[in-house]
CSV table of C-alpha atoms in Angstrom, one decimal:
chain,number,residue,atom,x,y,z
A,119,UNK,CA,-54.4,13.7,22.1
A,120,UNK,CA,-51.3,16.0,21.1
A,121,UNK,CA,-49.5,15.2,17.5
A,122,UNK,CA,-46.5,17.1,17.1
A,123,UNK,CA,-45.0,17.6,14.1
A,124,UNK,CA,-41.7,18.3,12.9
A,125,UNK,CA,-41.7,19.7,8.6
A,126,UNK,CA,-40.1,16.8,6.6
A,127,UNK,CA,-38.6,19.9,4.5
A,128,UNK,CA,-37.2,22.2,7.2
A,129,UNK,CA,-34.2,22.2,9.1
A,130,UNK,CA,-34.8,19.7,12.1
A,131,UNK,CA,-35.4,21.8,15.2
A,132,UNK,CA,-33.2,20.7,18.4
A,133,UNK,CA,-35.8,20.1,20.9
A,134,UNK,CA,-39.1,21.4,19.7
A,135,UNK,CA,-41.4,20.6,16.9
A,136,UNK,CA,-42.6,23.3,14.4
A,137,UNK,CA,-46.2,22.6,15.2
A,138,UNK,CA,-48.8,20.5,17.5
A,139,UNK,CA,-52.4,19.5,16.4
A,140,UNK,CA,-54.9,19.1,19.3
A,141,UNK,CA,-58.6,17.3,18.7
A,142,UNK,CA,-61.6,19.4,18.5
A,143,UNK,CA,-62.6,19.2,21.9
A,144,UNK,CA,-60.0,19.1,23.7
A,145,UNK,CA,-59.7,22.1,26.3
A,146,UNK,CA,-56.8,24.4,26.3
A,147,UNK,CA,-55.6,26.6,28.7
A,148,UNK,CA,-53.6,29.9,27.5
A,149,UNK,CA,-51.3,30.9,30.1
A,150,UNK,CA,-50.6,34.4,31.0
A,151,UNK,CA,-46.8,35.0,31.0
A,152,UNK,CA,-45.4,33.6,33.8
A,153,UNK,CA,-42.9,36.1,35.6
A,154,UNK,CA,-39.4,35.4,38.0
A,155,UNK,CA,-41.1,36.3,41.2
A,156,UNK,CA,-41.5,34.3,44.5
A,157,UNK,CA,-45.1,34.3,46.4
A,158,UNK,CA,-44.7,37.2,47.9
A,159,UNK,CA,-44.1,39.3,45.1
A,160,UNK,CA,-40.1,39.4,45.4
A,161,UNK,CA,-38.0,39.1,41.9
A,162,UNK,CA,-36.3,36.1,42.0
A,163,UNK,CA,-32.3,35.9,40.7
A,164,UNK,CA,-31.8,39.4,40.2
A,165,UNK,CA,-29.1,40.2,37.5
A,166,UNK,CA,-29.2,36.2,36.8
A,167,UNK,CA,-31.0,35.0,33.8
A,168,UNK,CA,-30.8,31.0,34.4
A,169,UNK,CA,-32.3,31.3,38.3
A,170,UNK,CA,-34.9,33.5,36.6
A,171,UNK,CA,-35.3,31.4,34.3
A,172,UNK,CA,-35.6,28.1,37.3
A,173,UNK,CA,-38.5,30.4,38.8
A,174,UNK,CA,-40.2,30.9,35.9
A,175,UNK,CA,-40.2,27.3,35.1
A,176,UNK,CA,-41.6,27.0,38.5
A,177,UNK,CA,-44.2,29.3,38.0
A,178,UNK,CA,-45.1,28.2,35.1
A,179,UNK,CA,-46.0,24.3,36.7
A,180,UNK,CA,-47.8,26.5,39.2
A,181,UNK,CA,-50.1,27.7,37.0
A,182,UNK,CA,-50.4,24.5,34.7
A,183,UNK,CA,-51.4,22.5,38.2
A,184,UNK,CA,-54.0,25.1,38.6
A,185,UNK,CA,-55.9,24.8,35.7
A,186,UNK,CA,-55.1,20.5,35.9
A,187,UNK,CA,-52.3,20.3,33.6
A,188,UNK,CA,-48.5,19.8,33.8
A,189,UNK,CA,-45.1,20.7,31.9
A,190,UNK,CA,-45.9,17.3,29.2
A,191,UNK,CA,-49.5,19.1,28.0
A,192,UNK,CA,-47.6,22.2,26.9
A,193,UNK,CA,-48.1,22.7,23.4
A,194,UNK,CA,-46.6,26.0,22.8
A,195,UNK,CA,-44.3,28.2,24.6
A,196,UNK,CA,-42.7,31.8,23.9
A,197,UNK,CA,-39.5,32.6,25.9
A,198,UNK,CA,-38.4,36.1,26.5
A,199,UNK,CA,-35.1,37.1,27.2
A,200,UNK,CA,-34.0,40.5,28.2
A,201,UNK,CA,-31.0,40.5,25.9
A,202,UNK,CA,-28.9,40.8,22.6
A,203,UNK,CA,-26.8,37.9,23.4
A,204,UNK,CA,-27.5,34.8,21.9
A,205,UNK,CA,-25.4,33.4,24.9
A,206,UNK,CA,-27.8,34.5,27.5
A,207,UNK,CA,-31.0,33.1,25.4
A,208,UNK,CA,-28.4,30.0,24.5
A,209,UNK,CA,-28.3,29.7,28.9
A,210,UNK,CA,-32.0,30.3,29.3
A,211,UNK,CA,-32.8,27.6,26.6
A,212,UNK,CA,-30.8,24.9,28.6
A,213,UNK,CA,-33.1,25.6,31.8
A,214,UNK,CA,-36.5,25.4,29.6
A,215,UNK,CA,-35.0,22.2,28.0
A,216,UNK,CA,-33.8,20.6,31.7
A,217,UNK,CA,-37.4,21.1,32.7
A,218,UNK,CA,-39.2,18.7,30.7
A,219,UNK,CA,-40.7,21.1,28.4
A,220,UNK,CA,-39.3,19.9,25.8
A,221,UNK,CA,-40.5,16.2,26.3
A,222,UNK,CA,-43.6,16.3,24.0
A,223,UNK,CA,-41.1,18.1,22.1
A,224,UNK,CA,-43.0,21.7,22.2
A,225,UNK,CA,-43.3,24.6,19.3
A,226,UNK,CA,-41.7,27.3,20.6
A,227,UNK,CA,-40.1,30.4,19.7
A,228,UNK,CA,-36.7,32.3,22.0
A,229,UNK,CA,-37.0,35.6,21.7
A,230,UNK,CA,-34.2,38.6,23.2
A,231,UNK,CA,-36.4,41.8,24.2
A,232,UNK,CA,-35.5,45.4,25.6
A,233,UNK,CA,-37.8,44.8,28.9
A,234,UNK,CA,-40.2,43.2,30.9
A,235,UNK,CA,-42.7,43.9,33.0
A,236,UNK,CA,-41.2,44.2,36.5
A,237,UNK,CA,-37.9,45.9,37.3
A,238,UNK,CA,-35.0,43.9,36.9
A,239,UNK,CA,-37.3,40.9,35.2
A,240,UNK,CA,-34.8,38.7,32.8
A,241,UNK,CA,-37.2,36.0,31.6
A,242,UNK,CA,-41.0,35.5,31.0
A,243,UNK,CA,-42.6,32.3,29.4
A,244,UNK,CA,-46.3,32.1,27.6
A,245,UNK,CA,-47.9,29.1,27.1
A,246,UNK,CA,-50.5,27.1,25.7
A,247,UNK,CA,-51.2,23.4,27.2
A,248,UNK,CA,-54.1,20.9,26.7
A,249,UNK,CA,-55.8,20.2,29.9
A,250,UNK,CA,-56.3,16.6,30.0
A,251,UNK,CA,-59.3,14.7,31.2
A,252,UNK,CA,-59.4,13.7,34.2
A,253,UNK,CA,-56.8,10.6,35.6
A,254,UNK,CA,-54.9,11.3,31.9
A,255,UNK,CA,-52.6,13.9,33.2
A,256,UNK,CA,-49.1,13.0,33.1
């Protein structure tokens, strides 16, 4: 269902793949960003990028679950980081790799921002996963 692909004649990414192809007719679900904040509306790991980070990865299978996907469908992510320092995206990376995310592996692109959203928000992930039939999740 998902063929990722890695250029022959690029630099070999670490743990994501520089593109996925998807069948016609296969449903995809675009994900708004998903944000460090608990169920009640309560940032999550204030001042901390990684525990943002955990709770956006939480989120984020949240949402997938909703729509009857999971972390292994994602076909595309983009990672926002409120920082200049590549050690901060470098910390952020290890959380989004620890989740499975980077199973299929997934395109993705790590970017360091000015803001977010919501005061004191660190981290925010987009994504794009294919919403499997049903029984082929997983």
């Amino acid at each position: 269902m998902i063929h990722r692909v890695t250029a022959p004649t690029l630099f070999p990414p670490p743990t994501y793949s520089h593109a996925s192809i998807v069948e016609a007719g296969t449903k995809l679900a675009f994900l708004a960003g998903s944000v460090p904040l608990d169920a009640e509306g309560k940032l999550v790991g204030e001042g901390d990028p990684v525990r943002q980070a955990e709770q956006v990865i939480a989120n984020l299978e949240a949402q997938l679950h909703a729509v009857g996907s999971d972390l292994t469908h994602v076909l595309s992510t983009d990672v926002y980081v409120v920082s200049s320092e590549t050690a901060a995206l470098s910390a952020v990376w290890e959380v989004v790799e620890a989740s499975g995310l980077s199973v299929g592996p997934h395109s993705s692109t790590l970017l360091g921002v000015a803001c977010l959203g919501y005061p004191g928000q660190l981290v925010e992930i987009t994504a794009t996963a294919v919403v499997p039939e049903e029984g082929a999740q997983g």
